[in-house]
């Protein structure tokens, strides 16, 4: 059995998950969809749990590595100075948009993680969180350095809102041909990839920099 069989199994499992969720990921269903024998999963992955983990990790790991490499390059160029927020946010947005638009995955990285973290078994969630721990640490540090006047507890929520805007924005962009949106009577035109990235960066940075809510201002004095 070769690496092609391994990729076919991952593709089959990813497609089943995209269409039917975690309950569809039985060994028999995956091997049938991949036109492989039952021993192929044991040979390549050991267990079904390891197969499911790899379905996610093969999409997430390259994105995490790409973001960290871009952060390394940005920080090296700053010689200890704090980063500009737009530069930090663009790293995350660009990496995710490019991962989405250049791959042939059955699901986008964003959709895979959003749906997956809701219904995956706890032990698989733990593995994925460990895998992304360094990426999360670096992302949090970069945003905190770029927004020294915003308290960490406020950045926590703004970061979640940022991910929501990014997720819904990219999903809409990717499925644009299916929905053909008309807004207040006007036909909406599709954005090219660069236009999407720049609009997301502008929108997200405005929210991240927004004035503190009145209830938080006293706590930050």
PDB file of N, CA and C in Angstrom, residues 95-173:
ATOM      1  N   UNK A  95      -3.305  33.796   5.113  1.00  0.00           N
ATOM      2  CA  UNK A  95      -2.990  32.378   5.211  1.00  0.00           C
ATOM      3  C   UNK A  95      -4.238  31.519   5.080  1.00  0.00           C
ATOM      4  N   UNK A  96      -5.320  31.920   5.732  1.00  0.00           N
ATOM      5  CA  UNK A  96      -6.562  31.143   5.687  1.00  0.00           C
ATOM      6  C   UNK A  96      -7.227  31.245   4.322  1.00  0.00           C
ATOM      7  N   UNK A  97      -7.284  32.437   3.767  1.00  0.00           N
ATOM      8  CA  UNK A  97      -7.898  32.602   2.448  1.00  0.00           C
ATOM      9  C   UNK A  97      -7.123  31.812   1.399  1.00  0.00           C
ATOM     10  N   UNK A  98      -5.806  31.880   1.458  1.00  0.00           N
ATOM     11  CA  UNK A  98      -5.009  31.144   0.479  1.00  0.00           C
ATOM     12  C   UNK A  98      -5.145  29.640   0.666  1.00  0.00           C
ATOM     13  N   UNK A  99      -5.210  29.174   1.910  1.00  0.00           N
ATOM     14  CA  UNK A  99      -5.410  27.744   2.149  1.00  0.00           C
ATOM     15  C   UNK A  99      -6.755  27.291   1.601  1.00  0.00           C
ATOM     16  N   UNK A 100      -7.738  28.153   1.704  1.00  0.00           N
ATOM     17  CA  UNK A 100      -9.072  27.836   1.225  1.00  0.00           C
ATOM     18  C   UNK A 100      -9.135  27.828  -0.301  1.00  0.00           C
ATOM     19  N   UNK A 101      -8.520  28.822  -0.921  1.00  0.00           N
ATOM     20  CA  UNK A 101      -8.729  29.035  -2.351  1.00  0.00           C
ATOM     21  C   UNK A 101      -7.783  28.263  -3.244  1.00  0.00           C
ATOM     22  N   UNK A 102      -6.676  27.738  -2.681  1.00  0.00           N
ATOM     23  CA  UNK A 102      -5.715  27.042  -3.530  1.00  0.00           C
ATOM     24  C   UNK A 102      -5.741  25.532  -3.347  1.00  0.00           C
ATOM     25  N   UNK A 103      -6.468  25.057  -2.338  1.00  0.00           N
ATOM     26  CA  UNK A 103      -6.508  23.617  -2.096  1.00  0.00           C
ATOM     27  C   UNK A 103      -7.662  22.954  -2.817  1.00  0.00           C
ATOM     28  N   UNK A 104      -7.660  21.615  -2.763  1.00  0.00           N
ATOM     29  CA  UNK A 104      -8.742  20.859  -3.377  1.00  0.00           C
ATOM     30  C   UNK A 104      -9.521  20.093  -2.323  1.00  0.00           C
ATOM     31  N   UNK A 105      -9.526  20.637  -1.084  1.00  0.00           N
ATOM     32  CA  UNK A 105     -10.187  19.954   0.020  1.00  0.00           C
ATOM     33  C   UNK A 105     -11.698  19.941  -0.169  1.00  0.00           C
ATOM     34  N   UNK A 106     -12.328  18.892   0.368  1.00  0.00           N
ATOM     35  CA  UNK A 106     -13.789  18.829   0.336  1.00  0.00           C
ATOM     36  C   UNK A 106     -14.392  19.903   1.229  1.00  0.00           C
ATOM     37  N   UNK A 107     -13.654  20.308   2.249  1.00  0.00           N
ATOM     38  CA  UNK A 107     -14.113  21.364   3.145  1.00  0.00           C
ATOM     39  C   UNK A 107     -12.997  22.375   3.317  1.00  0.00           C
ATOM     40  N   UNK A 108     -13.366  23.598   3.594  1.00  0.00           N
ATOM     41  CA  UNK A 108     -12.342  24.590   3.891  1.00  0.00           C
ATOM     42  C   UNK A 108     -11.766  24.350   5.281  1.00  0.00           C
ATOM     43  N   UNK A 109     -10.592  24.903   5.521  1.00  0.00           N
ATOM     44  CA  UNK A 109      -9.988  24.817   6.847  1.00  0.00           C
ATOM     45  C   UNK A 109     -10.932  25.401   7.890  1.00  0.00           C
ATOM     46  N   UNK A 110     -11.528  26.531   7.581  1.00  0.00           N
ATOM     47  CA  UNK A 110     -12.416  27.181   8.534  1.00  0.00           C
ATOM     48  C   UNK A 110     -13.631  26.330   8.852  1.00  0.00           C
ATOM     49  N   UNK A 111     -14.292  25.829   7.832  1.00  0.00           N
ATOM     50  CA  UNK A 111     -15.497  25.049   8.048  1.00  0.00           C
ATOM     51  C   UNK A 111     -15.173  23.750   8.772  1.00  0.00           C
ATOM     52  N   UNK A 112     -14.056  23.166   8.425  1.00  0.00           N
ATOM     53  CA  UNK A 112     -13.651  21.920   9.051  1.00  0.00           C
ATOM     54  C   UNK A 112     -13.452  22.105  10.549  1.00  0.00           C
ATOM     55  N   UNK A 113     -12.744  23.146  10.939  1.00  0.00           N
ATOM     56  CA  UNK A 113     -12.480  23.360  12.359  1.00  0.00           C
ATOM     57  C   UNK A 113     -13.731  23.804  13.103  1.00  0.00           C
ATOM     58  N   UNK A 114     -14.528  24.665  12.501  1.00  0.00           N
ATOM     59  CA  UNK A 114     -15.723  25.147  13.187  1.00  0.00           C
ATOM     60  C   UNK A 114     -16.694  24.008  13.445  1.00  0.00           C
ATOM     61  N   UNK A 115     -16.976  23.218  12.432  1.00  0.00           N
ATOM     62  CA  UNK A 115     -17.901  22.113  12.590  1.00  0.00           C
ATOM     63  C   UNK A 115     -17.288  21.018  13.453  1.00  0.00           C
ATOM     64  N   UNK A 116     -15.995  20.754  13.214  1.00  0.00           N
ATOM     65  CA  UNK A 116     -15.358  19.651  13.900  1.00  0.00           C
ATOM     66  C   UNK A 116     -15.244  19.840  15.393  1.00  0.00           C
ATOM     67  N   UNK A 117     -14.897  21.019  15.848  1.00  0.00           N
ATOM     68  CA  UNK A 117     -14.706  21.228  17.268  1.00  0.00           C
ATOM     69  C   UNK A 117     -16.020  21.173  18.029  1.00  0.00           C
ATOM     70  N   UNK A 118     -17.128  21.172  17.334  1.00  0.00           N
ATOM     71  CA  UNK A 118     -18.420  21.058  17.995  1.00  0.00           C
ATOM     72  C   UNK A 118     -18.804  19.607  18.250  1.00  0.00           C
ATOM     73  N   UNK A 119     -18.450  18.707  17.338  1.00  0.00           N
ATOM     74  CA  UNK A 119     -18.981  17.355  17.472  1.00  0.00           C
ATOM     75  C   UNK A 119     -17.944  16.245  17.543  1.00  0.00           C
ATOM     76  N   UNK A 120     -16.660  16.596  17.609  1.00  0.00           N
ATOM     77  CA  UNK A 120     -15.638  15.566  17.712  1.00  0.00           C
ATOM     78  C   UNK A 120     -15.538  15.020  19.135  1.00  0.00           C
ATOM     79  N   UNK A 121     -15.108  13.781  19.277  1.00  0.00           N
ATOM     80  CA  UNK A 121     -14.880  13.221  20.623  1.00  0.00           C
ATOM     81  C   UNK A 121     -13.838  14.034  21.375  1.00  0.00           C
ATOM     82  N   UNK A 122     -13.933  14.070  22.706  1.00  0.00           N
ATOM     83  CA  UNK A 122     -13.010  14.894  23.512  1.00  0.00           C
ATOM     84  C   UNK A 122     -11.544  14.580  23.283  1.00  0.00           C
ATOM     85  N   UNK A 123     -11.200  13.306  23.101  1.00  0.00           N
ATOM     86  CA  UNK A 123      -9.788  12.968  22.949  1.00  0.00           C
ATOM     87  C   UNK A 123      -9.207  13.521  21.646  1.00  0.00           C
ATOM     88  N   UNK A 124     -10.034  13.613  20.600  1.00  0.00           N
ATOM     89  CA  UNK A 124      -9.558  14.181  19.342  1.00  0.00           C
ATOM     90  C   UNK A 124      -9.454  15.699  19.460  1.00  0.00           C
ATOM     91  N   UNK A 125     -10.405  16.308  20.145  1.00  0.00           N
ATOM     92  CA  UNK A 125     -10.320  17.753  20.387  1.00  0.00           C
ATOM     93  C   UNK A 125      -9.026  18.099  21.122  1.00  0.00           C
ATOM     94  N   UNK A 126      -8.680  17.273  22.102  1.00  0.00           N
ATOM     95  CA  UNK A 126      -7.458  17.514  22.872  1.00  0.00           C
ATOM     96  C   UNK A 126      -6.234  17.481  21.966  1.00  0.00           C
ATOM     97  N   UNK A 127      -6.182  16.498  21.067  1.00  0.00           N
ATOM     98  CA  UNK A 127      -5.058  16.396  20.135  1.00  0.00           C
ATOM     99  C   UNK A 127      -4.961  17.632  19.253  1.00  0.00           C
ATOM    100  N   UNK A 128      -6.092  18.101  18.736  1.00  0.00           N
ATOM    101  CA  UNK A 128      -6.087  19.258  17.847  1.00  0.00           C
ATOM    102  C   UNK A 128      -5.698  20.533  18.589  1.00  0.00           C
ATOM    103  N   UNK A 129      -6.145  20.649  19.832  1.00  0.00           N
ATOM    104  CA  UNK A 129      -5.760  21.832  20.616  1.00  0.00           C
ATOM    105  C   UNK A 129      -4.262  21.836  20.892  1.00  0.00           C
ATOM    106  N   UNK A 130      -3.702  20.674  21.200  1.00  0.00           N
ATOM    107  CA  UNK A 130      -2.254  20.596  21.425  1.00  0.00           C
ATOM    108  C   UNK A 130      -1.493  20.955  20.160  1.00  0.00           C
ATOM    109  N   UNK A 131      -1.980  20.471  19.026  1.00  0.00           N
ATOM    110  CA  UNK A 131      -1.328  20.756  17.754  1.00  0.00           C
ATOM    111  C   UNK A 131      -1.312  22.253  17.469  1.00  0.00           C
ATOM    112  N   UNK A 132      -2.404  22.946  17.827  1.00  0.00           N
ATOM    113  CA  UNK A 132      -2.497  24.375  17.531  1.00  0.00           C
ATOM    114  C   UNK A 132      -2.038  25.283  18.641  1.00  0.00           C
ATOM    115  N   UNK A 133      -1.484  24.719  19.726  1.00  0.00           N
ATOM    116  CA  UNK A 133      -1.150  25.535  20.905  1.00  0.00           C
ATOM    117  C   UNK A 133      -0.103  26.600  20.594  1.00  0.00           C
ATOM    118  N   UNK A 134       0.947  26.240  19.891  1.00  0.00           N
ATOM    119  CA  UNK A 134       2.002  27.209  19.581  1.00  0.00           C
ATOM    120  C   UNK A 134       1.493  28.308  18.660  1.00  0.00           C
ATOM    121  N   UNK A 135       0.693  27.923  17.677  1.00  0.00           N
ATOM    122  CA  UNK A 135       0.088  28.906  16.783  1.00  0.00           C
ATOM    123  C   UNK A 135      -0.779  29.884  17.579  1.00  0.00           C
ATOM    124  N   UNK A 136      -1.615  29.358  18.479  1.00  0.00           N
ATOM    125  CA  UNK A 136      -2.482  30.220  19.272  1.00  0.00           C
ATOM    126  C   UNK A 136      -1.672  31.161  20.160  1.00  0.00           C
ATOM    127  N   UNK A 137      -0.600  30.632  20.756  1.00  0.00           N
ATOM    128  CA  UNK A 137       0.236  31.468  21.614  1.00  0.00           C
ATOM    129  C   UNK A 137       0.844  32.625  20.830  1.00  0.00           C
ATOM    130  N   UNK A 138       1.386  32.306  19.671  1.00  0.00           N
ATOM    131  CA  UNK A 138       2.020  33.337  18.854  1.00  0.00           C
ATOM    132  C   UNK A 138       0.996  34.351  18.356  1.00  0.00           C
ATOM    133  N   UNK A 139      -0.161  33.879  17.975  1.00  0.00           N
ATOM    134  CA  UNK A 139      -1.211  34.786  17.494  1.00  0.00           C
ATOM    135  C   UNK A 139      -1.657  35.732  18.597  1.00  0.00           C
ATOM    136  N   UNK A 140      -1.885  35.178  19.793  1.00  0.00           N
ATOM    137  CA  UNK A 140      -2.329  36.005  20.911  1.00  0.00           C
ATOM    138  C   UNK A 140      -1.280  37.049  21.279  1.00  0.00           C
ATOM    139  N   UNK A 141      -0.023  36.651  21.323  1.00  0.00           N
ATOM    140  CA  UNK A 141       1.053  37.586  21.671  1.00  0.00           C
ATOM    141  C   UNK A 141       1.150  38.717  20.650  1.00  0.00           C
ATOM    142  N   UNK A 142       1.052  38.372  19.375  1.00  0.00           N
ATOM    143  CA  UNK A 142       1.174  39.393  18.335  1.00  0.00           C
ATOM    144  C   UNK A 142       0.047  40.417  18.422  1.00  0.00           C
ATOM    145  N   UNK A 143      -1.170  39.946  18.670  1.00  0.00           N
ATOM    146  CA  UNK A 143      -2.302  40.864  18.765  1.00  0.00           C
ATOM    147  C   UNK A 143      -2.184  41.732  20.011  1.00  0.00           C
ATOM    148  N   UNK A 144      -1.784  41.142  21.131  1.00  0.00           N
ATOM    149  CA  UNK A 144      -1.591  41.922  22.360  1.00  0.00           C
ATOM    150  C   UNK A 144      -0.528  43.003  22.181  1.00  0.00           C
ATOM    151  N   UNK A 145       0.557  42.672  21.498  1.00  0.00           N
ATOM    152  CA  UNK A 145       1.617  43.661  21.268  1.00  0.00           C
ATOM    153  C   UNK A 145       1.140  44.790  20.354  1.00  0.00           C
ATOM    154  N   UNK A 146       0.275  44.460  19.419  1.00  0.00           N
ATOM    155  CA  UNK A 146      -0.225  45.471  18.478  1.00  0.00           C
ATOM    156  C   UNK A 146      -1.309  46.349  19.090  1.00  0.00           C
ATOM    157  N   UNK A 147      -1.912  45.896  20.196  1.00  0.00           N
ATOM    158  CA  UNK A 147      -3.003  46.644  20.844  1.00  0.00           C
ATOM    159  C   UNK A 147      -2.704  46.815  22.335  1.00  0.00           C
ATOM    160  N   UNK A 148      -1.657  47.532  22.678  1.00  0.00           N
ATOM    161  CA  UNK A 148      -1.266  47.646  24.093  1.00  0.00           C
ATOM    162  C   UNK A 148      -2.287  48.361  24.963  1.00  0.00           C
ATOM    163  N   UNK A 149      -3.182  49.148  24.371  1.00  0.00           N
ATOM    164  CA  UNK A 149      -4.153  49.909  25.166  1.00  0.00           C
ATOM    165  C   UNK A 149      -5.480  49.190  25.344  1.00  0.00           C
ATOM    166  N   UNK A 150      -5.593  47.989  24.797  1.00  0.00           N
ATOM    167  CA  UNK A 150      -6.830  47.217  24.951  1.00  0.00           C
ATOM    168  C   UNK A 150      -6.556  46.077  25.925  1.00  0.00           C
ATOM    169  N   UNK A 151      -7.357  45.955  26.998  1.00  0.00           N
ATOM    170  CA  UNK A 151      -7.086  44.911  27.995  1.00  0.00           C
ATOM    171  C   UNK A 151      -7.246  43.502  27.411  1.00  0.00           C
ATOM    172  N   UNK A 152      -6.481  42.547  27.909  1.00  0.00           N
ATOM    173  CA  UNK A 152      -6.527  41.184  27.361  1.00  0.00           C
ATOM    174  C   UNK A 152      -7.913  40.560  27.350  1.00  0.00           C
ATOM    175  N   UNK A 153      -8.712  40.810  28.404  1.00  0.00           N
ATOM    176  CA  UNK A 153     -10.045  40.203  28.431  1.00  0.00           C
ATOM    177  C   UNK A 153     -10.933  40.757  27.320  1.00  0.00           C
ATOM    178  N   UNK A 154     -10.705  42.006  26.935  1.00  0.00           N
ATOM    179  CA  UNK A 154     -11.466  42.585  25.815  1.00  0.00           C
ATOM    180  C   UNK A 154     -10.952  42.024  24.491  1.00  0.00           C
ATOM    181  N   UNK A 155      -9.640  41.861  24.361  1.00  0.00           N
ATOM    182  CA  UNK A 155      -9.074  41.276  23.145  1.00  0.00           C
ATOM    183  C   UNK A 155      -9.581  39.853  22.947  1.00  0.00           C
ATOM    184  N   UNK A 156      -9.749  39.110  24.039  1.00  0.00           N
ATOM    185  CA  UNK A 156     -10.281  37.749  23.929  1.00  0.00           C
ATOM    186  C   UNK A 156     -11.584  37.736  23.145  1.00  0.00           C
ATOM    187  N   UNK A 157     -12.531  38.594  23.534  1.00  0.00           N
ATOM    188  CA  UNK A 157     -13.824  38.617  22.847  1.00  0.00           C
ATOM    189  C   UNK A 157     -13.711  39.158  21.431  1.00  0.00           C
ATOM    190  N   UNK A 158     -12.902  40.187  21.255  1.00  0.00           N
ATOM    191  CA  UNK A 158     -12.740  40.740  19.911  1.00  0.00           C
ATOM    192  C   UNK A 158     -12.094  39.725  18.974  1.00  0.00           C
ATOM    193  N   UNK A 159     -11.193  38.920  19.515  1.00  0.00           N
ATOM    194  CA  UNK A 159     -10.581  37.866  18.708  1.00  0.00           C
ATOM    195  C   UNK A 159     -11.633  36.859  18.259  1.00  0.00           C
ATOM    196  N   UNK A 160     -12.572  36.506  19.135  1.00  0.00           N
ATOM    197  CA  UNK A 160     -13.647  35.588  18.755  1.00  0.00           C
ATOM    198  C   UNK A 160     -14.528  36.208  17.676  1.00  0.00           C
ATOM    199  N   UNK A 161     -14.843  37.503  17.814  1.00  0.00           N
ATOM    200  CA  UNK A 161     -15.647  38.182  16.800  1.00  0.00           C
ATOM    201  C   UNK A 161     -14.896  38.228  15.468  1.00  0.00           C
ATOM    202  N   UNK A 162     -13.597  38.449  15.556  1.00  0.00           N
ATOM    203  CA  UNK A 162     -12.736  38.445  14.370  1.00  0.00           C
ATOM    204  C   UNK A 162     -12.834  37.111  13.640  1.00  0.00           C
ATOM    205  N   UNK A 163     -12.764  36.001  14.378  1.00  0.00           N
ATOM    206  CA  UNK A 163     -12.842  34.681  13.753  1.00  0.00           C
ATOM    207  C   UNK A 163     -14.213  34.442  13.133  1.00  0.00           C
ATOM    208  N   UNK A 164     -15.264  34.965  13.773  1.00  0.00           N
ATOM    209  CA  UNK A 164     -16.604  34.820  13.203  1.00  0.00           C
ATOM    210  C   UNK A 164     -16.735  35.555  11.878  1.00  0.00           C
ATOM    211  N   UNK A 165     -16.229  36.780  11.828  1.00  0.00           N
ATOM    212  CA  UNK A 165     -16.280  37.546  10.579  1.00  0.00           C
ATOM    213  C   UNK A 165     -15.463  36.869   9.494  1.00  0.00           C
ATOM    214  N   UNK A 166     -14.302  36.367   9.862  1.00  0.00           N
ATOM    215  CA  UNK A 166     -13.435  35.699   8.902  1.00  0.00           C
ATOM    216  C   UNK A 166     -14.096  34.438   8.358  1.00  0.00           C
ATOM    217  N   UNK A 167     -14.658  33.644   9.248  1.00  0.00           N
ATOM    218  CA  UNK A 167     -15.274  32.387   8.847  1.00  0.00           C
ATOM    219  C   UNK A 167     -16.461  32.623   7.910  1.00  0.00           C
ATOM    220  N   UNK A 168     -17.378  33.492   8.315  1.00  0.00           N
ATOM    221  CA  UNK A 168     -18.565  33.733   7.496  1.00  0.00           C
ATOM    222  C   UNK A 168     -18.200  34.434   6.196  1.00  0.00           C
ATOM    223  N   UNK A 169     -17.246  35.355   6.268  1.00  0.00           N
ATOM    224  CA  UNK A 169     -16.835  36.066   5.054  1.00  0.00           C
ATOM    225  C   UNK A 169     -16.220  35.144   4.021  1.00  0.00           C
ATOM    226  N   UNK A 170     -15.329  34.254   4.460  1.00  0.00           N
ATOM    227  CA  UNK A 170     -14.684  33.338   3.518  1.00  0.00           C
ATOM    228  C   UNK A 170     -15.676  32.314   2.988  1.00  0.00           C
ATOM    229  N   UNK A 171     -16.556  31.810   3.855  1.00  0.00           N
ATOM    230  CA  UNK A 171     -17.569  30.865   3.387  1.00  0.00           C
ATOM    231  C   UNK A 171     -18.468  31.487   2.320  1.00  0.00           C
ATOM    232  N   UNK A 172     -18.877  32.738   2.545  1.00  0.00           N
ATOM    233  CA  UNK A 172     -19.723  33.427   1.567  1.00  0.00           C
ATOM    234  C   UNK A 172     -18.981  33.619   0.251  1.00  0.00           C
ATOM    235  N   UNK A 173     -17.732  34.026   0.345  1.00  0.00           N
ATOM    236  CA  UNK A 173     -16.906  34.223  -0.844  1.00  0.00           C
ATOM    237  C   UNK A 173     -16.750  32.923  -1.633  1.00  0.00           C
TER     238      UNK A 173
END
